[in-house]
PDB file of C-alpha atoms and ligand atoms in Angstrom:
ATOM      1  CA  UNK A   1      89.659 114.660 109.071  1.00  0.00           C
ATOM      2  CA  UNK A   2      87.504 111.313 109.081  1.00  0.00           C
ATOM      3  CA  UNK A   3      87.853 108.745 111.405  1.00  0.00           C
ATOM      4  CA  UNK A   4      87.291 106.000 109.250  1.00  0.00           C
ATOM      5  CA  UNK A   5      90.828 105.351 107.880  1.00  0.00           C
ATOM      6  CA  UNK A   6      91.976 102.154 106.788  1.00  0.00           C
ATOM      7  CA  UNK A   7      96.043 101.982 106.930  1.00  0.00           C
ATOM      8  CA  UNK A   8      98.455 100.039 105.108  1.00  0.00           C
ATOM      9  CA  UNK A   9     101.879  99.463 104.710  1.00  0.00           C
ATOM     10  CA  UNK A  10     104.108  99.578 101.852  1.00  0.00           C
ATOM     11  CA  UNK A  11     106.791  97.229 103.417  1.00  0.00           C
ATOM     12  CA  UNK A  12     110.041  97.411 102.135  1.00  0.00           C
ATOM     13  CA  UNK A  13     112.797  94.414 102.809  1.00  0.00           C
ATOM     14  CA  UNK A  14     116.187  94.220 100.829  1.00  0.00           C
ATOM     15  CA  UNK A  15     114.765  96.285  98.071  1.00  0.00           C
ATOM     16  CA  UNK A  16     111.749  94.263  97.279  1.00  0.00           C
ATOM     17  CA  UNK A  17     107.943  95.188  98.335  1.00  0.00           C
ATOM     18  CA  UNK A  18     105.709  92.876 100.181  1.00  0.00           C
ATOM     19  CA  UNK A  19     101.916  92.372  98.227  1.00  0.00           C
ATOM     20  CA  UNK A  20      99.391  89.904 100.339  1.00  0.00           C
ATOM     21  CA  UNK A  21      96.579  88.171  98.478  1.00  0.00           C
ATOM     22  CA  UNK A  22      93.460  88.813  99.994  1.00  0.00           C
ATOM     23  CA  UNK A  23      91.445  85.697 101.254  1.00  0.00           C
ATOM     24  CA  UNK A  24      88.111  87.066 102.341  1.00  0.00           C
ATOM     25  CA  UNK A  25      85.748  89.031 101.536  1.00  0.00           C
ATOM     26  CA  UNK A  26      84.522  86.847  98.969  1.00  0.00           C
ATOM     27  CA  UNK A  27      84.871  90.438  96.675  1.00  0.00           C
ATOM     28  CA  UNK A  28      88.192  90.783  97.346  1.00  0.00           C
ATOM     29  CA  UNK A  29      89.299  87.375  97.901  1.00  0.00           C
ATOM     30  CA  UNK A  30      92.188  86.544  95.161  1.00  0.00           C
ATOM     31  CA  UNK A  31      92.853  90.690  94.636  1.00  0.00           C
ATOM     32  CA  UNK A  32      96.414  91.622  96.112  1.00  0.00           C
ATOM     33  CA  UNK A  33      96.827  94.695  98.352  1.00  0.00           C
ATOM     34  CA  UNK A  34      98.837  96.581 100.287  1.00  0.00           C
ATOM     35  CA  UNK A  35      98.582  94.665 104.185  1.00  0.00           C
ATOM     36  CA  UNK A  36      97.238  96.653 106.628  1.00  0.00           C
ATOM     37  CA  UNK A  37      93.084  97.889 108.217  1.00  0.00           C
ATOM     38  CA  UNK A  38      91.124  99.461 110.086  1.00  0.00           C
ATOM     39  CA  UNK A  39      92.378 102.209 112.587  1.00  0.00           C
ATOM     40  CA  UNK A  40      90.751 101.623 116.583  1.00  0.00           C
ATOM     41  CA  UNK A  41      89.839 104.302 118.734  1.00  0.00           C
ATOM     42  CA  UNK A  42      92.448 106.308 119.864  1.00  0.00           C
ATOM     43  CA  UNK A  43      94.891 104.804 117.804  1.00  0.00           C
ATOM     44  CA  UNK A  44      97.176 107.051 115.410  1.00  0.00           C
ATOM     45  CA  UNK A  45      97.772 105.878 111.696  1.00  0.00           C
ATOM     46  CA  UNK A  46     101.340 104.453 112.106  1.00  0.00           C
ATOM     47  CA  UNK A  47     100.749 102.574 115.657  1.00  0.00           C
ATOM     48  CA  UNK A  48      97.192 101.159 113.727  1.00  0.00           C
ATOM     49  CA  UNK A  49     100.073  99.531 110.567  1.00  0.00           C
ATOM     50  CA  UNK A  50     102.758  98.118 113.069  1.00  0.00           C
ATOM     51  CA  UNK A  51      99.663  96.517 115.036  1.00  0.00           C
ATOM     52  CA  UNK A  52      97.748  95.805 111.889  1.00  0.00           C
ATOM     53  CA  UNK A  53     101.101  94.149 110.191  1.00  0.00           C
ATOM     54  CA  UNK A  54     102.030  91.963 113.397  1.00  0.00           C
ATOM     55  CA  UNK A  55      98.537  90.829 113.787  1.00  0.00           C
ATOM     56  CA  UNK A  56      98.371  89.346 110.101  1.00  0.00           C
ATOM     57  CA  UNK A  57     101.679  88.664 108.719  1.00  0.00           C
ATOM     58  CA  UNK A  58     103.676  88.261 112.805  1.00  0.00           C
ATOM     59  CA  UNK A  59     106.054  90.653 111.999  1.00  0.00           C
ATOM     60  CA  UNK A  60     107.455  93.896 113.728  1.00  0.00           C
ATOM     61  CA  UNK A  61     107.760  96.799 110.915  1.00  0.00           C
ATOM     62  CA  UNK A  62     108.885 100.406 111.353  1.00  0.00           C
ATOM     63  CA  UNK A  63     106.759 102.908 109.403  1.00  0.00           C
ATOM     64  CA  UNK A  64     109.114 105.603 107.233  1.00  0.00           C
ATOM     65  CA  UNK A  65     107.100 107.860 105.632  1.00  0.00           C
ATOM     66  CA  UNK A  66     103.499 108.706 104.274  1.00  0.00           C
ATOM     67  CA  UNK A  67     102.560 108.510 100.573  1.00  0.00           C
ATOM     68  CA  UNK A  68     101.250 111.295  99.979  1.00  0.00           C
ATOM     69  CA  UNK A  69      97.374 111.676  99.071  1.00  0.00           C
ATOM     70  CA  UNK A  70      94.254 109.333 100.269  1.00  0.00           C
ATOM     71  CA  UNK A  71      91.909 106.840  98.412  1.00  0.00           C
ATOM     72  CA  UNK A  72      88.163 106.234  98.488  1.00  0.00           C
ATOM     73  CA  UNK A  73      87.083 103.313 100.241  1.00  0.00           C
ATOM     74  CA  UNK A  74      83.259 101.547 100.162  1.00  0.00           C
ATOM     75  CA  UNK A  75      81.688 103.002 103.270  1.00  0.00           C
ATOM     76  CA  UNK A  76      83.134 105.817 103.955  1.00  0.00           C
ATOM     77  CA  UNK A  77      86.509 104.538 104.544  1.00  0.00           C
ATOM     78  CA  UNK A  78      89.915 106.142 102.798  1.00  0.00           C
ATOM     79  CA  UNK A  79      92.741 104.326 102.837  1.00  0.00           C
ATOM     80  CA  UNK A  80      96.040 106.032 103.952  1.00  0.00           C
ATOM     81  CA  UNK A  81     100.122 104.484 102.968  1.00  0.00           C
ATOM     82  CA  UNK A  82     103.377 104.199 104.396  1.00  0.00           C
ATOM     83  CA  UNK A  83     106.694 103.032 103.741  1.00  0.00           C
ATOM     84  CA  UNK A  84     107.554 100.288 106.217  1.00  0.00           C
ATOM     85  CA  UNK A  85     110.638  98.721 107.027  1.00  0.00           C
ATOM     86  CA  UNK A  86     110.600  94.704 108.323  1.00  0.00           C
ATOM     87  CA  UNK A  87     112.304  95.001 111.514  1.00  0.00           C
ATOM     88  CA  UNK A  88     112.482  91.221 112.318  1.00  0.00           C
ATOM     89  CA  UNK A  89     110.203  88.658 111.622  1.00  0.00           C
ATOM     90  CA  UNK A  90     109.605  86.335 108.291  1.00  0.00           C
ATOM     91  CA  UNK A  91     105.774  87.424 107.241  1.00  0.00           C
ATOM     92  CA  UNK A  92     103.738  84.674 106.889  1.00  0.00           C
ATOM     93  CA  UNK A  93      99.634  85.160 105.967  1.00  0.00           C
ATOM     94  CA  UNK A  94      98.232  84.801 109.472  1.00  0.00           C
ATOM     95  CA  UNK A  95      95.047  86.192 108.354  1.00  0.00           C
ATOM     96  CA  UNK A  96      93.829  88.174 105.981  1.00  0.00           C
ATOM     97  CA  UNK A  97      95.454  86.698 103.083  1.00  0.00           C
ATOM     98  CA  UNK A  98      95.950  83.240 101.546  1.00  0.00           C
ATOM     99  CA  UNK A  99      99.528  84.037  99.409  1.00  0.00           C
ATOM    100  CA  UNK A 100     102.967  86.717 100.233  1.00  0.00           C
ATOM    101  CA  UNK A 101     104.885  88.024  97.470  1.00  0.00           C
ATOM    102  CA  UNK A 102     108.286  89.825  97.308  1.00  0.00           C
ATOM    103  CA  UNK A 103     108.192  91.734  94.626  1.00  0.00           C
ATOM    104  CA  UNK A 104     111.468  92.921  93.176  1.00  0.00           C
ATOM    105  CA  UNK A 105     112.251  95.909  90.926  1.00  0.00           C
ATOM    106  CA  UNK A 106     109.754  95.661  87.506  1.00  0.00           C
ATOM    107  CA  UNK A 107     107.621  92.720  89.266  1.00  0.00           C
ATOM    108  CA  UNK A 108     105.376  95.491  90.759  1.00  0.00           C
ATOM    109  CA  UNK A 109     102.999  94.383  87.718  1.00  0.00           C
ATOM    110  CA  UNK A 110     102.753  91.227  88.071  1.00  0.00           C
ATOM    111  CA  UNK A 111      99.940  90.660  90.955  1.00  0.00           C
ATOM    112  CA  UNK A 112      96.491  91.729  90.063  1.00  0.00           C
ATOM    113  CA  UNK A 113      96.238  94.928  92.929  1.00  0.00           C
ATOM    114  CA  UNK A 114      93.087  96.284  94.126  1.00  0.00           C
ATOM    115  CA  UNK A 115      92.675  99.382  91.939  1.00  0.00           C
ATOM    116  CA  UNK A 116      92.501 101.566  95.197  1.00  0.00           C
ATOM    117  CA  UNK A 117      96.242 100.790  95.887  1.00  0.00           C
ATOM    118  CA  UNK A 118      97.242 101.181  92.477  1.00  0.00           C
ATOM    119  CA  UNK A 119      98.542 104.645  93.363  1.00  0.00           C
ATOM    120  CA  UNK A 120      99.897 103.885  96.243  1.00  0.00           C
ATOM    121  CA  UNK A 121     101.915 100.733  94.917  1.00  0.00           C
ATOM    122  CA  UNK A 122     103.517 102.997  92.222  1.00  0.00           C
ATOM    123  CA  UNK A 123     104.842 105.696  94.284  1.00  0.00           C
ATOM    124  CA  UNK A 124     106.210 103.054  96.757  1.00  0.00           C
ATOM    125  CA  UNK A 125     108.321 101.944  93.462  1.00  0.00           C
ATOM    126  CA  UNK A 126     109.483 104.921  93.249  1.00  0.00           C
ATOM    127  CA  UNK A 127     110.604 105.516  97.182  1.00  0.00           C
ATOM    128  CA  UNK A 128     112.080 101.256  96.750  1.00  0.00           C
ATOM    129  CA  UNK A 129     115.928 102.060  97.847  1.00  0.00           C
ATOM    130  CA  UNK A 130     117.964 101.335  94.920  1.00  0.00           C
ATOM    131  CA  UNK A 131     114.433 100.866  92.785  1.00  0.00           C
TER     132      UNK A 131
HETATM  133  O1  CDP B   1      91.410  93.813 109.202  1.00  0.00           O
HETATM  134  P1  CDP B   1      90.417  94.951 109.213  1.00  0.00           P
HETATM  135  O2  CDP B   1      88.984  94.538 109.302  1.00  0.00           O
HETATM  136  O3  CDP B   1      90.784  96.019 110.190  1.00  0.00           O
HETATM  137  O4  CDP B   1      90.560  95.634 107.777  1.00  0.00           O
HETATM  138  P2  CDP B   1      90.691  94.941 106.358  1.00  0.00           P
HETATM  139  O5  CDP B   1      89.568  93.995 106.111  1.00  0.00           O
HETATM  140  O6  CDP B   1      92.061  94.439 106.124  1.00  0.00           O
HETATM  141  O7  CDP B   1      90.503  96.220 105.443  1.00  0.00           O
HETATM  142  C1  CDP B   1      89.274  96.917 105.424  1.00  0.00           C
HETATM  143  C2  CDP B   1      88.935  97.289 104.005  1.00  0.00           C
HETATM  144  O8  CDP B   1      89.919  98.169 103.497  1.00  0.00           O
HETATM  145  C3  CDP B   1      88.929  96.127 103.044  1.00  0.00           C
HETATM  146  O9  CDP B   1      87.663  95.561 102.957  1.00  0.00           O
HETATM  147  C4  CDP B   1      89.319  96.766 101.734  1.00  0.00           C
HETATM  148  O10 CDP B   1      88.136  97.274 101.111  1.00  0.00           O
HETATM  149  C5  CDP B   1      90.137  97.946 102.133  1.00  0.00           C
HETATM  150  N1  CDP B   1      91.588  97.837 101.874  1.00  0.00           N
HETATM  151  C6  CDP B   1      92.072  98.217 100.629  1.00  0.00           C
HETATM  152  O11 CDP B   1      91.285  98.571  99.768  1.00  0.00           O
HETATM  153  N2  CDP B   1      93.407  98.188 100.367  1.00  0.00           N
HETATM  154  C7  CDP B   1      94.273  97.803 101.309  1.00  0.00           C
HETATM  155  N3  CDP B   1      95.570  97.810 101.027  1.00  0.00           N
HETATM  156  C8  CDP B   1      93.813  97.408 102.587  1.00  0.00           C
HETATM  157  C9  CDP B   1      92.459  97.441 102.835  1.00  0.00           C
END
């Protein structure tokens, strides 16, 4: 168990899967990912996404399930998935992130991803309802 876990949510809406292009760091910036960060103190994984998800994108999101397994992050982080359901809210890139996609069945490779959600964004495919 480490308690440097980054979270992030695969978030699901009418059958398409929300990607965020990173803004910042200057490493990452123009990379797409999976929307999420860092879990606080005392915090479990799924309350860290629904706070992590309203804070950047200002929506409310239910997490479904975990994808299984965990990736290697620079410092010591891993990074940790769920499903996510968009409970109300239109996401808009509060911070974070300078572009939203939806991406609907096959367009899953058409945003350049980080390569540690790679994983991650193809087994969410594969749990999209009716994808
Ligand atoms: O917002 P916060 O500082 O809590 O975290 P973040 O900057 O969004 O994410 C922390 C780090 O996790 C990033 O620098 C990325 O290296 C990594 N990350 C990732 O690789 N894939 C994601 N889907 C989300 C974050």
């Amino acid at each position: 168990m480490t308690d440097r876990v980054v979270v992030a949510g695969a978030v699901y809406d009418r059958g398409r899967l929300l990607a965020a292009r990173r803004s910042a760091p200057p490493e990452l910036a123009g990379r797409w990912e999976l929307p999420g960060g860092k879990v606080e103190p005392g915090e479990s994984g799924e309350q860290a996404l629904v706070r992590e998800l309203r804070e950047e994108l200002g929506v409310e999101t239910e997490p479904l399930e975990r994808i299984p397994g965990e990736w290697p992050l620079p410092r010591g982080y891993v990074l940790r998935v769920w499903t996510a359901r968009l409970v109300s809210g239109v996401p808009a890139p509060l911070q974070d992130h300078d572009e939203l996609r939806w991406l609907g069945p096959g367009e899953s490779g058409t945003v350049d991803w980080l390569e540690q959600d790679l994983s991650a964004v193809a087994e969410a495919v594969r749990r999209l309802p009716g994808g």
